[in-house]
mmCIF file of C-alpha atoms and ligand atoms in Angstrom:
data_model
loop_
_atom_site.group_PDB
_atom_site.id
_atom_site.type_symbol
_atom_site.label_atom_id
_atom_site.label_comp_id
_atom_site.label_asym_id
_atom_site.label_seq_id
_atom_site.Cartn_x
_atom_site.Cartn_y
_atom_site.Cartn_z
ATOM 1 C CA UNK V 229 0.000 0.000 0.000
ATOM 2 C CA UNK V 230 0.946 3.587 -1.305
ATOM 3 C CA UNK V 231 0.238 6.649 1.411
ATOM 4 C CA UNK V 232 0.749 9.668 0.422
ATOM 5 C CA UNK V 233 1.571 11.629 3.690
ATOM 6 C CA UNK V 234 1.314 15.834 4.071
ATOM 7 C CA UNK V 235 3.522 16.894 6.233
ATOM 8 C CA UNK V 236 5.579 14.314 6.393
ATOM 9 C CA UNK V 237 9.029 15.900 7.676
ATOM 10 C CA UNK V 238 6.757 17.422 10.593
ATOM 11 C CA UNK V 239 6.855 16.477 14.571
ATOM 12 C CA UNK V 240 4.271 13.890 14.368
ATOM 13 C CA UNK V 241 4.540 13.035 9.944
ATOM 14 C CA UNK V 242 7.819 12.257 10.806
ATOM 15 C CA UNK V 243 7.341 9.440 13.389
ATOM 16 C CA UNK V 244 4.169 8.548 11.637
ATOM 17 C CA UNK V 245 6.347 7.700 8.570
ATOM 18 C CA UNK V 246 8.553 5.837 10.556
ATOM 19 C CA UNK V 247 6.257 3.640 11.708
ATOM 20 C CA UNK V 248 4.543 3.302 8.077
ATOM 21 C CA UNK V 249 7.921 2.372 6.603
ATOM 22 C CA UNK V 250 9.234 -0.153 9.225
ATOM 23 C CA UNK V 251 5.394 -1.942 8.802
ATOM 24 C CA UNK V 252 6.698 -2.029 4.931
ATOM 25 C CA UNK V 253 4.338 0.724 3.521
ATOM 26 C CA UNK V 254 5.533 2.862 0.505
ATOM 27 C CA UNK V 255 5.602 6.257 1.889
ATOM 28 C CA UNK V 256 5.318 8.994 -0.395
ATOM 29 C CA UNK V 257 5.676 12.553 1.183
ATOM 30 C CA UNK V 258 4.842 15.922 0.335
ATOM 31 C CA UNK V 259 5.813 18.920 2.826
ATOM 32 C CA UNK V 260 6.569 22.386 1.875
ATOM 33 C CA UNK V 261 9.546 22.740 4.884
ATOM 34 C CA UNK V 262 7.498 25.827 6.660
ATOM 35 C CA UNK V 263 7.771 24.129 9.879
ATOM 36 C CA UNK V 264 10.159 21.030 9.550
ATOM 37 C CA UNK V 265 13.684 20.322 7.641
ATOM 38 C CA UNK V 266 14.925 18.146 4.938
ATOM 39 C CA UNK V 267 17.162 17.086 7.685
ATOM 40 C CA UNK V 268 14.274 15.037 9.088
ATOM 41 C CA UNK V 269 14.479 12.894 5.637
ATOM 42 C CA UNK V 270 18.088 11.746 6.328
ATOM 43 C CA UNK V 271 17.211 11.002 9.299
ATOM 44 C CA UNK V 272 13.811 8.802 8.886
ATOM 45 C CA UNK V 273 16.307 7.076 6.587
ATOM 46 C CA UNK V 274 19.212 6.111 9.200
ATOM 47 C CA UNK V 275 16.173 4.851 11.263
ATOM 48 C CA UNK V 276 14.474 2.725 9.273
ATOM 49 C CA UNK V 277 17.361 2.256 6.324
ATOM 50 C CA UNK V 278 14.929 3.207 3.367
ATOM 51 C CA UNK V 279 14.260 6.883 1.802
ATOM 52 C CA UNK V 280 10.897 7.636 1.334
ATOM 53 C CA UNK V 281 10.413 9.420 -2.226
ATOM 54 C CA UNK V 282 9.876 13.259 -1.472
ATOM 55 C CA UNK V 283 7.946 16.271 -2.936
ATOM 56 C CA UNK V 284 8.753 19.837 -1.672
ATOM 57 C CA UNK V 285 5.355 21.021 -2.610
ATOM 58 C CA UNK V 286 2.601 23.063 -0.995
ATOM 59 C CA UNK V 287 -0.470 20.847 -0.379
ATOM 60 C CA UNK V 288 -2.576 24.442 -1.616
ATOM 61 C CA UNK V 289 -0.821 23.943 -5.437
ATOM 62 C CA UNK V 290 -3.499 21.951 -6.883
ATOM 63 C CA UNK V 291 -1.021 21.346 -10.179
ATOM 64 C CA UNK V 292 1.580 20.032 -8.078
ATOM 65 C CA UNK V 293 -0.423 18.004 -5.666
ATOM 66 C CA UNK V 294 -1.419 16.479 -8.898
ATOM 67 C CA UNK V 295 1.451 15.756 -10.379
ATOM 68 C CA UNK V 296 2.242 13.753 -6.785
ATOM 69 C CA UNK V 297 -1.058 11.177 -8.321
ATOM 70 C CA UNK V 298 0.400 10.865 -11.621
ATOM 71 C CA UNK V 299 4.036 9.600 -10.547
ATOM 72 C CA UNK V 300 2.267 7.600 -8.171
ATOM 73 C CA UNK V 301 -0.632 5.495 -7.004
ATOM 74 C CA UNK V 302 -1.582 6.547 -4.116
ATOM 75 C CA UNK V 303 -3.886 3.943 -2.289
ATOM 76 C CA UNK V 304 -4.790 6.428 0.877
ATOM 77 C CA UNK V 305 -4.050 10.000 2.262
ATOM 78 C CA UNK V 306 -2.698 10.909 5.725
ATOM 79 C CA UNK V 307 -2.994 15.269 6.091
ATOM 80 C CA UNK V 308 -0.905 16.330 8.827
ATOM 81 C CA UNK V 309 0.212 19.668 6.515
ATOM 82 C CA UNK V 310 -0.989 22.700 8.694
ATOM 83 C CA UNK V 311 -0.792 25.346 10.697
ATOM 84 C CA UNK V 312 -0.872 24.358 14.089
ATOM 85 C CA UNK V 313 -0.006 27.538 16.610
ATOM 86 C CA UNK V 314 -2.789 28.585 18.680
ATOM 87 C CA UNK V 315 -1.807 32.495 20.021
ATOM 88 C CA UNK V 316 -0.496 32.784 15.727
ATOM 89 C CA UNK V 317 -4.028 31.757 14.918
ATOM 90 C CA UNK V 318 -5.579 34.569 16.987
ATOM 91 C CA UNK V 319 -3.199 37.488 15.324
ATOM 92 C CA UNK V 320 -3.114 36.140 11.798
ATOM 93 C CA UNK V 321 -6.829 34.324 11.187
ATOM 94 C CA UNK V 322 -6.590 34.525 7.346
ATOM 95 C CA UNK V 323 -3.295 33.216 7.360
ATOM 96 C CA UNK V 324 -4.860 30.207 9.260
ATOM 97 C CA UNK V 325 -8.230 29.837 7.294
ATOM 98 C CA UNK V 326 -6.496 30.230 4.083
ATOM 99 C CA UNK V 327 -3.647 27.784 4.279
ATOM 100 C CA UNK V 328 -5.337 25.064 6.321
ATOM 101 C CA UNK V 329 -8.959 24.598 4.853
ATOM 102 C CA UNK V 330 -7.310 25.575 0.981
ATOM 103 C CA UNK V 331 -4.950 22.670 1.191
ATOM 104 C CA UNK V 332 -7.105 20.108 2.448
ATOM 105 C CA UNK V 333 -10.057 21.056 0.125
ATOM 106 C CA UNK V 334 -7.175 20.981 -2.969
ATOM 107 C CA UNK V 335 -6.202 17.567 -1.533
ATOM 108 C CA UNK V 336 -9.879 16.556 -1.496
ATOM 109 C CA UNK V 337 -10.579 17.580 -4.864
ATOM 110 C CA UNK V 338 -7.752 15.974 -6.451
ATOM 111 C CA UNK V 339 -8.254 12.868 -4.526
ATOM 112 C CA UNK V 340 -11.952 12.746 -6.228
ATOM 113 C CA UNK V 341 -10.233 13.213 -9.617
ATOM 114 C CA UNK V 342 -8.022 10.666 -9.082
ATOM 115 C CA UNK V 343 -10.460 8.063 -7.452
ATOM 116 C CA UNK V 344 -8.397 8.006 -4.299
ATOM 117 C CA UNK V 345 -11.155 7.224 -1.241
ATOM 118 C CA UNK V 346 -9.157 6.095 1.953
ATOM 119 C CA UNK V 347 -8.403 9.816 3.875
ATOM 120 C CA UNK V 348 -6.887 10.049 7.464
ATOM 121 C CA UNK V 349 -7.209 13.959 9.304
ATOM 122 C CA UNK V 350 -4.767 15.302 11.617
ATOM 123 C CA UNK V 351 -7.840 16.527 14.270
ATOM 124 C CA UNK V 352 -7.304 18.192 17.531
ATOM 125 C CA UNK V 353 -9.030 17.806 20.507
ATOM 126 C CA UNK V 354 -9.264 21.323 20.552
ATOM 127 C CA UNK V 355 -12.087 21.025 18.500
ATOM 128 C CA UNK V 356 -14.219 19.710 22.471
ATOM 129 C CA UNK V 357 -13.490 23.659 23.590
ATOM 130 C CA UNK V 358 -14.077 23.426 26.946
ATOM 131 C CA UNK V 359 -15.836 20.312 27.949
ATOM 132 C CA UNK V 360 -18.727 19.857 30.385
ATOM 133 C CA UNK V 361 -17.704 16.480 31.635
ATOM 134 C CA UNK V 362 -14.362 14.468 31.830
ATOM 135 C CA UNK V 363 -13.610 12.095 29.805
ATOM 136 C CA UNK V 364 -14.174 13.103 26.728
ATOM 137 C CA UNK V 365 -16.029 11.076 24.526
ATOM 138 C CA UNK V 366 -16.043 11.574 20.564
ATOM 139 C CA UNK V 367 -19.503 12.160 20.701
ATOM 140 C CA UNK V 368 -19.039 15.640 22.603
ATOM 141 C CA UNK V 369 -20.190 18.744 21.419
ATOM 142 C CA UNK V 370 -17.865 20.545 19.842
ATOM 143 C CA UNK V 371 -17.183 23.984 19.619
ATOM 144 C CA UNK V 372 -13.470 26.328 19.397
ATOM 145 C CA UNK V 373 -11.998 29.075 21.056
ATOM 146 C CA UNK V 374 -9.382 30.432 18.544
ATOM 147 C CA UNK V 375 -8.700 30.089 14.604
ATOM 148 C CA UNK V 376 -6.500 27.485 14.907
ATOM 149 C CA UNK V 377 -9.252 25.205 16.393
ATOM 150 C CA UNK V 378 -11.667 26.304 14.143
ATOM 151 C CA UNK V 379 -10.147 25.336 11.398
ATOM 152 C CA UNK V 380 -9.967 21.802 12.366
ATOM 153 C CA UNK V 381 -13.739 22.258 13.132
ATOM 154 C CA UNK V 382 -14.442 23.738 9.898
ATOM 155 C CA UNK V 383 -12.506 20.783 7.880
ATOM 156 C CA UNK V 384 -14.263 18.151 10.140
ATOM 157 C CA UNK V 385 -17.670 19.503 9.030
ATOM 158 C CA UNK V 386 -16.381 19.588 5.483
ATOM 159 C CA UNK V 387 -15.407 15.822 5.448
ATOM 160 C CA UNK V 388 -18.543 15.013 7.369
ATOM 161 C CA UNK V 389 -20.696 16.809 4.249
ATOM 162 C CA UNK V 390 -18.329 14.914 2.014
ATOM 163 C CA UNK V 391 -18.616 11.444 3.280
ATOM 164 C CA UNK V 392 -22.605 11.963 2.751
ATOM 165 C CA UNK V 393 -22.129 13.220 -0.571
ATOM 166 C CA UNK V 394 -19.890 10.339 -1.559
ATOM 167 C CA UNK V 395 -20.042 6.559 -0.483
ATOM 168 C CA UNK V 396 -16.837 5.592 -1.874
ATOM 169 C CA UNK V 397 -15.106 7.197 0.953
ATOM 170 C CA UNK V 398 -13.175 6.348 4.281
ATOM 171 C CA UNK V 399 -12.549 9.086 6.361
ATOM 172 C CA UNK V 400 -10.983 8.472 9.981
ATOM 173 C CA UNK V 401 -10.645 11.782 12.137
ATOM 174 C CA UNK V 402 -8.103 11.290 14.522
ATOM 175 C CA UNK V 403 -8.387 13.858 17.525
ATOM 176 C CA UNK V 404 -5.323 14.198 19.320
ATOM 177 C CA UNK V 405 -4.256 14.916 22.657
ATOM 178 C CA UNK V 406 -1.106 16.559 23.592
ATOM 179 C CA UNK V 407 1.544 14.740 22.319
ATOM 180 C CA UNK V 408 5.497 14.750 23.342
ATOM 181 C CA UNK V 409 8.010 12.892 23.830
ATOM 182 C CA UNK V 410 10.422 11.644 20.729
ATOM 183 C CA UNK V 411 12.025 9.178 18.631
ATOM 184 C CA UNK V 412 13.457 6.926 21.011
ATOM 185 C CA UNK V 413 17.206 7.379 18.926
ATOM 186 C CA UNK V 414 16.941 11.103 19.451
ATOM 187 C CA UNK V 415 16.826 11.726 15.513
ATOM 188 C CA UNK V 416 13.548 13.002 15.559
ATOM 189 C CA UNK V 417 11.837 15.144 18.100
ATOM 190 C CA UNK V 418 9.526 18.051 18.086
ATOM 191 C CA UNK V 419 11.862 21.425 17.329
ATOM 192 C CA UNK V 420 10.077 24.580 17.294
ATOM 193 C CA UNK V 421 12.185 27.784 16.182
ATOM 194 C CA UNK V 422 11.675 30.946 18.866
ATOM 195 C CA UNK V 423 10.190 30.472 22.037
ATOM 196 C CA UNK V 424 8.313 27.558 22.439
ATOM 197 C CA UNK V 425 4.795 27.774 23.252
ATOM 198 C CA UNK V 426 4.122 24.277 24.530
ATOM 199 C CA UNK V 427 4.680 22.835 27.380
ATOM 200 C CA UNK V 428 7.017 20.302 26.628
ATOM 201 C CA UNK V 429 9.374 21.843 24.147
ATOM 202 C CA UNK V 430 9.579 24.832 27.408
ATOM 203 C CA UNK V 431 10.215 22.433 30.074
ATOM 204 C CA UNK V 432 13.138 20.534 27.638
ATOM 205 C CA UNK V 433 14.845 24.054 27.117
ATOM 206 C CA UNK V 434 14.717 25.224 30.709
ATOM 207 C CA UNK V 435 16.699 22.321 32.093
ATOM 208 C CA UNK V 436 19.189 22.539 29.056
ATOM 209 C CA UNK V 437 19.492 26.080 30.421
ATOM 210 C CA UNK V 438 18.738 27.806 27.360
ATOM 211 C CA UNK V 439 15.580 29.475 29.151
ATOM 212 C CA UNK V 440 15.989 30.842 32.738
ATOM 213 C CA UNK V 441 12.629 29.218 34.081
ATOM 214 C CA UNK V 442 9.512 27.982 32.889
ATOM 215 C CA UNK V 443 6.115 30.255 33.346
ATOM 216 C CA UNK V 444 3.227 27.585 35.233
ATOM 217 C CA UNK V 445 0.128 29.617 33.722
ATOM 218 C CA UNK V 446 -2.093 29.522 36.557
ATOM 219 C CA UNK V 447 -2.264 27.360 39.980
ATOM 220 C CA UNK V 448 -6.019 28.562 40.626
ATOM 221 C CA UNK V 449 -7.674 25.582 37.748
ATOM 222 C CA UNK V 450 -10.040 23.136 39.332
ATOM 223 C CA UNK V 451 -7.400 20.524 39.305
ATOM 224 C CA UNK V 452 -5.844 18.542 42.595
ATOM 225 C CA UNK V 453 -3.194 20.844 42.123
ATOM 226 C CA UNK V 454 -4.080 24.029 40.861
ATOM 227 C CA UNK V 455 -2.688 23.610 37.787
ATOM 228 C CA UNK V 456 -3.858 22.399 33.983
ATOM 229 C CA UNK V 457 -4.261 18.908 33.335
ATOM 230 C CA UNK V 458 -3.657 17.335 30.075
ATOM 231 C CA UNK V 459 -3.353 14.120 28.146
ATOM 232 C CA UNK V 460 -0.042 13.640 27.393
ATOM 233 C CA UNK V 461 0.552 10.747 24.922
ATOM 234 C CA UNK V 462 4.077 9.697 23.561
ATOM 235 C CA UNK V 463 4.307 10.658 19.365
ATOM 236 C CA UNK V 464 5.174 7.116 18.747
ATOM 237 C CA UNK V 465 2.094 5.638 20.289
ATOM 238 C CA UNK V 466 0.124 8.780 18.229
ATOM 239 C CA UNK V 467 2.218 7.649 15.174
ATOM 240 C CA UNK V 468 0.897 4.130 15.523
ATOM 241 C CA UNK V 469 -2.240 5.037 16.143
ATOM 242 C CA UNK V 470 -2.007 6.161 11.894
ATOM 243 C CA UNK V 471 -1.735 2.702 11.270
ATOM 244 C CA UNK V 472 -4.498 1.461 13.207
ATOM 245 C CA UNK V 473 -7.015 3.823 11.172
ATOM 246 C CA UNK V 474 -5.665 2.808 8.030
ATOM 247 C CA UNK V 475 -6.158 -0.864 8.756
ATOM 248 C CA UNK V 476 -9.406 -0.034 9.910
ATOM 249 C CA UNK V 477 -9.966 2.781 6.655
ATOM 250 C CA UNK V 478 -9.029 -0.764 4.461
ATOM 251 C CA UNK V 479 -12.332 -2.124 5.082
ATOM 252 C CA UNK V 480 -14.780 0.652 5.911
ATOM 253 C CA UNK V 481 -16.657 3.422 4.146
ATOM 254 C CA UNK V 482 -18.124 6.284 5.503
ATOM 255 C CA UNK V 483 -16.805 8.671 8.280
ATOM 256 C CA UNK V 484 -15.496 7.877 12.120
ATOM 257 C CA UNK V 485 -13.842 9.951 14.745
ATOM 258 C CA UNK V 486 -11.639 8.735 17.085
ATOM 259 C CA UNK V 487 -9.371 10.362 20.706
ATOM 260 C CA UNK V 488 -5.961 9.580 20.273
ATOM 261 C CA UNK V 489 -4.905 9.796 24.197
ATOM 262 C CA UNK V 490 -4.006 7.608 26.857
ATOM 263 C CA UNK V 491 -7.202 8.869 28.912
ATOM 264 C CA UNK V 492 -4.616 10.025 32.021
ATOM 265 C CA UNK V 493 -4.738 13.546 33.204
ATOM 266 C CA UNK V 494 -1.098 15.154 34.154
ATOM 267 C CA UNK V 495 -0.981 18.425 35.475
ATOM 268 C CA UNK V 496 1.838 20.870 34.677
ATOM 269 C CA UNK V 497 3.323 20.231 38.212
ATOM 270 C CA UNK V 498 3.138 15.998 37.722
ATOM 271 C CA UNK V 499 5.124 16.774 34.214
ATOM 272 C CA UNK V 500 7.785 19.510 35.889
ATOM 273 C CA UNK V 501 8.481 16.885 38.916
ATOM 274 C CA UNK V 502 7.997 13.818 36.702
ATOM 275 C CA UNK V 503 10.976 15.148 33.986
ATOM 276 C CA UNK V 504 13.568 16.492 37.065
ATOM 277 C CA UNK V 505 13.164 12.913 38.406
ATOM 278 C CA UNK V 506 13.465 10.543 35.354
ATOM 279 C CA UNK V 507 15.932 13.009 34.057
ATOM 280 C CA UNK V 508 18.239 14.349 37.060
ATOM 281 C CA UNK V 509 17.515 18.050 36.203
ATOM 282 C CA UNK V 510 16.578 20.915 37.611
ATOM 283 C CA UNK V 511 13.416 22.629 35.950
ATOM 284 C CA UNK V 512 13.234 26.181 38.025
ATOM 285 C CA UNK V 513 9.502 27.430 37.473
ATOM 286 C CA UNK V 514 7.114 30.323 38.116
ATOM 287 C CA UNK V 515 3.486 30.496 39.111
ATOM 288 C CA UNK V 516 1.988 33.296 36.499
ATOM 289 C CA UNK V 517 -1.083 34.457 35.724
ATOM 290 C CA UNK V 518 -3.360 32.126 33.422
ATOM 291 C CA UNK V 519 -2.625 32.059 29.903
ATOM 292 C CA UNK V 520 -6.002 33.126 28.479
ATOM 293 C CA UNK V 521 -8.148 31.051 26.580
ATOM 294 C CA UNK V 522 -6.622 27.597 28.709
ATOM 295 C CA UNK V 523 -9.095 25.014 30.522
ATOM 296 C CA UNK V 524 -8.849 23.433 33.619
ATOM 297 C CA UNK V 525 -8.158 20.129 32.495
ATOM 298 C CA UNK V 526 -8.882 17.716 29.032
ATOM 299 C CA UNK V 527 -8.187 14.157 29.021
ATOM 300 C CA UNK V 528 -9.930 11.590 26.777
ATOM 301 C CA UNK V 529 -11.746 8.515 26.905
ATOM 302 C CA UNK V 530 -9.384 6.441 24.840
ATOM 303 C CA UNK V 531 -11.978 3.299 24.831
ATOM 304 C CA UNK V 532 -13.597 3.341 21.330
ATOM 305 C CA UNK V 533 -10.363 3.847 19.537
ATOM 306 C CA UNK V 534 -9.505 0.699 22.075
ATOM 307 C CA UNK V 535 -12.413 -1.083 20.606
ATOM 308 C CA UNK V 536 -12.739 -0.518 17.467
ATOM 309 C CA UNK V 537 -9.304 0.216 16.126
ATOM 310 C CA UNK V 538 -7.635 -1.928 18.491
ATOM 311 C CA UNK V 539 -5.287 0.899 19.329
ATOM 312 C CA UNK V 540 -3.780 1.467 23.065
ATOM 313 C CA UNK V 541 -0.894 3.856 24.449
ATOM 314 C CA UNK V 542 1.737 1.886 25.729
ATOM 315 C CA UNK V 543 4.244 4.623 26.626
ATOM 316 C CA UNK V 544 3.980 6.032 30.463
ATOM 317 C CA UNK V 545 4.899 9.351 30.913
ATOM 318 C CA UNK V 546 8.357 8.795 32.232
ATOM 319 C CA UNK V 547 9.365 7.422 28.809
ATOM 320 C CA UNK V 548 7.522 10.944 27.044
ATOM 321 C CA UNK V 549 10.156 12.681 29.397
ATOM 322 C CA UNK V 550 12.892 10.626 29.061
ATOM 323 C CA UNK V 551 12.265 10.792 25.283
ATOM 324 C CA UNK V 552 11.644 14.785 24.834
ATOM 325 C CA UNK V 553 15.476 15.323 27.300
ATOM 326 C CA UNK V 554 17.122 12.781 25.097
ATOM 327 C CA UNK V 555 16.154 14.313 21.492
ATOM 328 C CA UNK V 556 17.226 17.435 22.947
ATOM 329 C CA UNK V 557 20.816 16.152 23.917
ATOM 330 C CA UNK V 558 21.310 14.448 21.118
ATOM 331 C CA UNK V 559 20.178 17.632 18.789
ATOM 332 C CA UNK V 560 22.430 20.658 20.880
ATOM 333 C CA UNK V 561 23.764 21.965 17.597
ATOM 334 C CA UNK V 562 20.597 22.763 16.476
ATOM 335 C CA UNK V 563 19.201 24.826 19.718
ATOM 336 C CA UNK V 564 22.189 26.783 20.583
HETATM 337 N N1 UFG F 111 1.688 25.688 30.124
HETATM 338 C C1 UFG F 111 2.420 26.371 31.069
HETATM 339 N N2 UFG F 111 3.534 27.050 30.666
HETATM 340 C C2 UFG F 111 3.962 27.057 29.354
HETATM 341 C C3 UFG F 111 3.200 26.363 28.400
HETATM 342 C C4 UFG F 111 2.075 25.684 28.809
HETATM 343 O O1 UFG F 111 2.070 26.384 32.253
HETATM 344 O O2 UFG F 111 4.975 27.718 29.068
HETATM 345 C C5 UFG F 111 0.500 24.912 30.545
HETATM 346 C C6 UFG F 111 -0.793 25.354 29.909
HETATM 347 O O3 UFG F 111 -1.404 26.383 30.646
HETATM 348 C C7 UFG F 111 -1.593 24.035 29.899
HETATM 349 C C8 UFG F 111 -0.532 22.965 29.734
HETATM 350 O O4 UFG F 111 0.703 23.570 30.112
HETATM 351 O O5 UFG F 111 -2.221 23.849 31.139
HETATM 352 C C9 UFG F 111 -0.389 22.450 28.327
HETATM 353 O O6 UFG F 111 -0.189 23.541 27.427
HETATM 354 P P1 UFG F 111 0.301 23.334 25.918
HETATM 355 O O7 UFG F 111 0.467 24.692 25.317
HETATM 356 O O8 UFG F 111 1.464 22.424 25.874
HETATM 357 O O9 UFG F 111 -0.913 22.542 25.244
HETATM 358 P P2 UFG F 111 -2.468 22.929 25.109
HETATM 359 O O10 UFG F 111 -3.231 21.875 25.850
HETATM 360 O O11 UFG F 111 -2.730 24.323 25.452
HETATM 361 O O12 UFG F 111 -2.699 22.805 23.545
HETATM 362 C C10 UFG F 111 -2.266 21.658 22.830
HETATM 363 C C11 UFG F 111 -1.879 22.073 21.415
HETATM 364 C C12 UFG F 111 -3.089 22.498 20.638
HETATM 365 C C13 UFG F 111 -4.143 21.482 20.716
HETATM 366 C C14 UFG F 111 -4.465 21.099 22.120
HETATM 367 C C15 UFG F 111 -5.407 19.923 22.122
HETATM 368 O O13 UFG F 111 -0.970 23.141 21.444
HETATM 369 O O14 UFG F 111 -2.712 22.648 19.293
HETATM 370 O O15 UFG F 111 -3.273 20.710 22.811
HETATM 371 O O16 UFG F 111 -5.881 19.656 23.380
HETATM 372 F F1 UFG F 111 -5.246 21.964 20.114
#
């Protein structure tokens, strides 16, 4: 099986690919380098000892993304290309609208040219805003609180009118938690340029000392601790989780949604202690003032991806810090 993955050379394309490749899958990726590094290539290649074949395209160029159908048959689609920063999505909405809905409708169209029907999409669970109950369950209402989320909203309610308008297709929404950690050889990791906004990527450059302290946004949340809980799951077990909807996208038509978490809550304070211990590092923090537009807490109920795509975290969140301190090691050059 040919997949055609956007975004390949991203944080989480990259580790999907990995997996897709060492499960034998012809991987075919098309990223315009926005946000990643034809670095990450080499490197998918010393891990897994074959070079997936390339386009430096953007998914919007409808020409281009065609040419990708005609070199190759592409048996299903995984879209991770997009914008993905939340405060960015608040200051520059077009930017956000534009780029994210235009390349997955050009993907979309093409794909109905070309009679390509097996989709996966990169969701968030962003797209639950602030839920009423915990755990979330896919069947939620949804609603956003920034551009960013919206857009994921919007593109959801696009493939939903799309899967009744066509019965040919197989659409799997995957709505993901908060995933860290890295590559367990510390090739690939997440590596935002700037400050980082996320957690994660803060707490990593803290305790290499490249960042005095981290800011804890808020110790007032109705959480055992005061502070925001999240789902933390490890990219590999998201990355896997690809390969579970495709199996399942091989013998389905229609549309299905599906959490991508472990369904454990961590609040900042369990991932600041939890990385100083597995680690042996210091990770100096502040209490601030909340970060606006943050919840209390989100974690999902993992059990119908459990059921019905046979898919299950394995990774605790020791190995996500372990994992995240390693990649960052391994990759000084790079931050300095
Ligand atoms: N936090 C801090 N200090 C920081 C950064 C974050 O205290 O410097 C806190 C936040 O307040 C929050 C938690 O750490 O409680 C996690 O924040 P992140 O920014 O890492 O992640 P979010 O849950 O805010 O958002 C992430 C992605 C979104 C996605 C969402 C899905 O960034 O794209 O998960 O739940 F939509």
């Amino acid at each position: 099986m040919r997949i055609l993955v956007t975004g390949g050379l991203g944080f989480i394309g990259s580790h999907t690919c990995v997996e897709l490749l060492n499960e034998n899958y012809e991987v075919v990726i098309a990223d315009n380098l926005s946000n990643s590094s034809i670095d990450v290539l080499d490197k998918i290649e010393k891990i897994t000892s074959k070079r997936p074949k390339f386009y430096e395209i953007d998914v919007c160029d409808k020409e281009k993304v065609s040419k990708i159908f005609n070199e190759n048959e592409i048996d299903a689609v995984i879209h991770f290309a997009g914008y993905k920063a939340v405060g960015e999505s608040v200051t520059e909405p077009l930017k956000y609208y534009r780029n994210n809905l235009d390349s997955t409708l050009t993907l979309l169209e093409v794909m109905k040219k070309e009679k390509c029907h097996n989709f996966i999409f990169s969701s968030s669970a962003t797209v639950y805003g602030s839920p009423k109950e915990l755990p979330i369950k896919e069947n939620f209402p949804l609603s956003t609180t920034n551009p960013y989320g919206t857009t994921k909203l919007m593109i959801e309610q696009i493939l939903a009118d799309l899967s009744k308008a066509d019965k040919d297709l197989s659409i799997i929404v995957l709505r993901y938690f908060n995933p860290i950690g890295a590559h367990k050889s510390g090739l690939l990791g997440e590596n935002p340029s700037g400050i980082p906004n996320n957690l994660m990527p803060y707490i990593v450059r803290v305790a290499d000392k490249k960042l005095p302290f981290l800011n804890v946004f808020g110790n007032d949340y109705d959480t055992p601790d005061g502070t925001g809980v999240r789902d933390y799951i490890h990219v590999v077990d998201l990355a896997r989780g690809h390969l579970k909807a495709l199996e399942k996208g091989a013998n389905f038509k229609g549309i299905e949604y599906y959490n991508l978490g472990t369904g454990i809550g961590y609040s900042v304070l369990d991932l600041v202690k939890t990385f100083e211990k597995v680690n042996n590092v210091k990770v100096p923090y502040k209490i601030v003032d909340r970060r606006p537009g943050d919840i209390d807490a989100c974690y999902a109920d993992p059990t119908k991806a459990y059921k019905e795509l046979g898919f299950k975290a394995i990774y605790g969140i020791d190995d996500m810090c372990i994992d995240s301190y390693n990649f960052i090691i391994k990759n000084k050059e790079s931050h300095k």
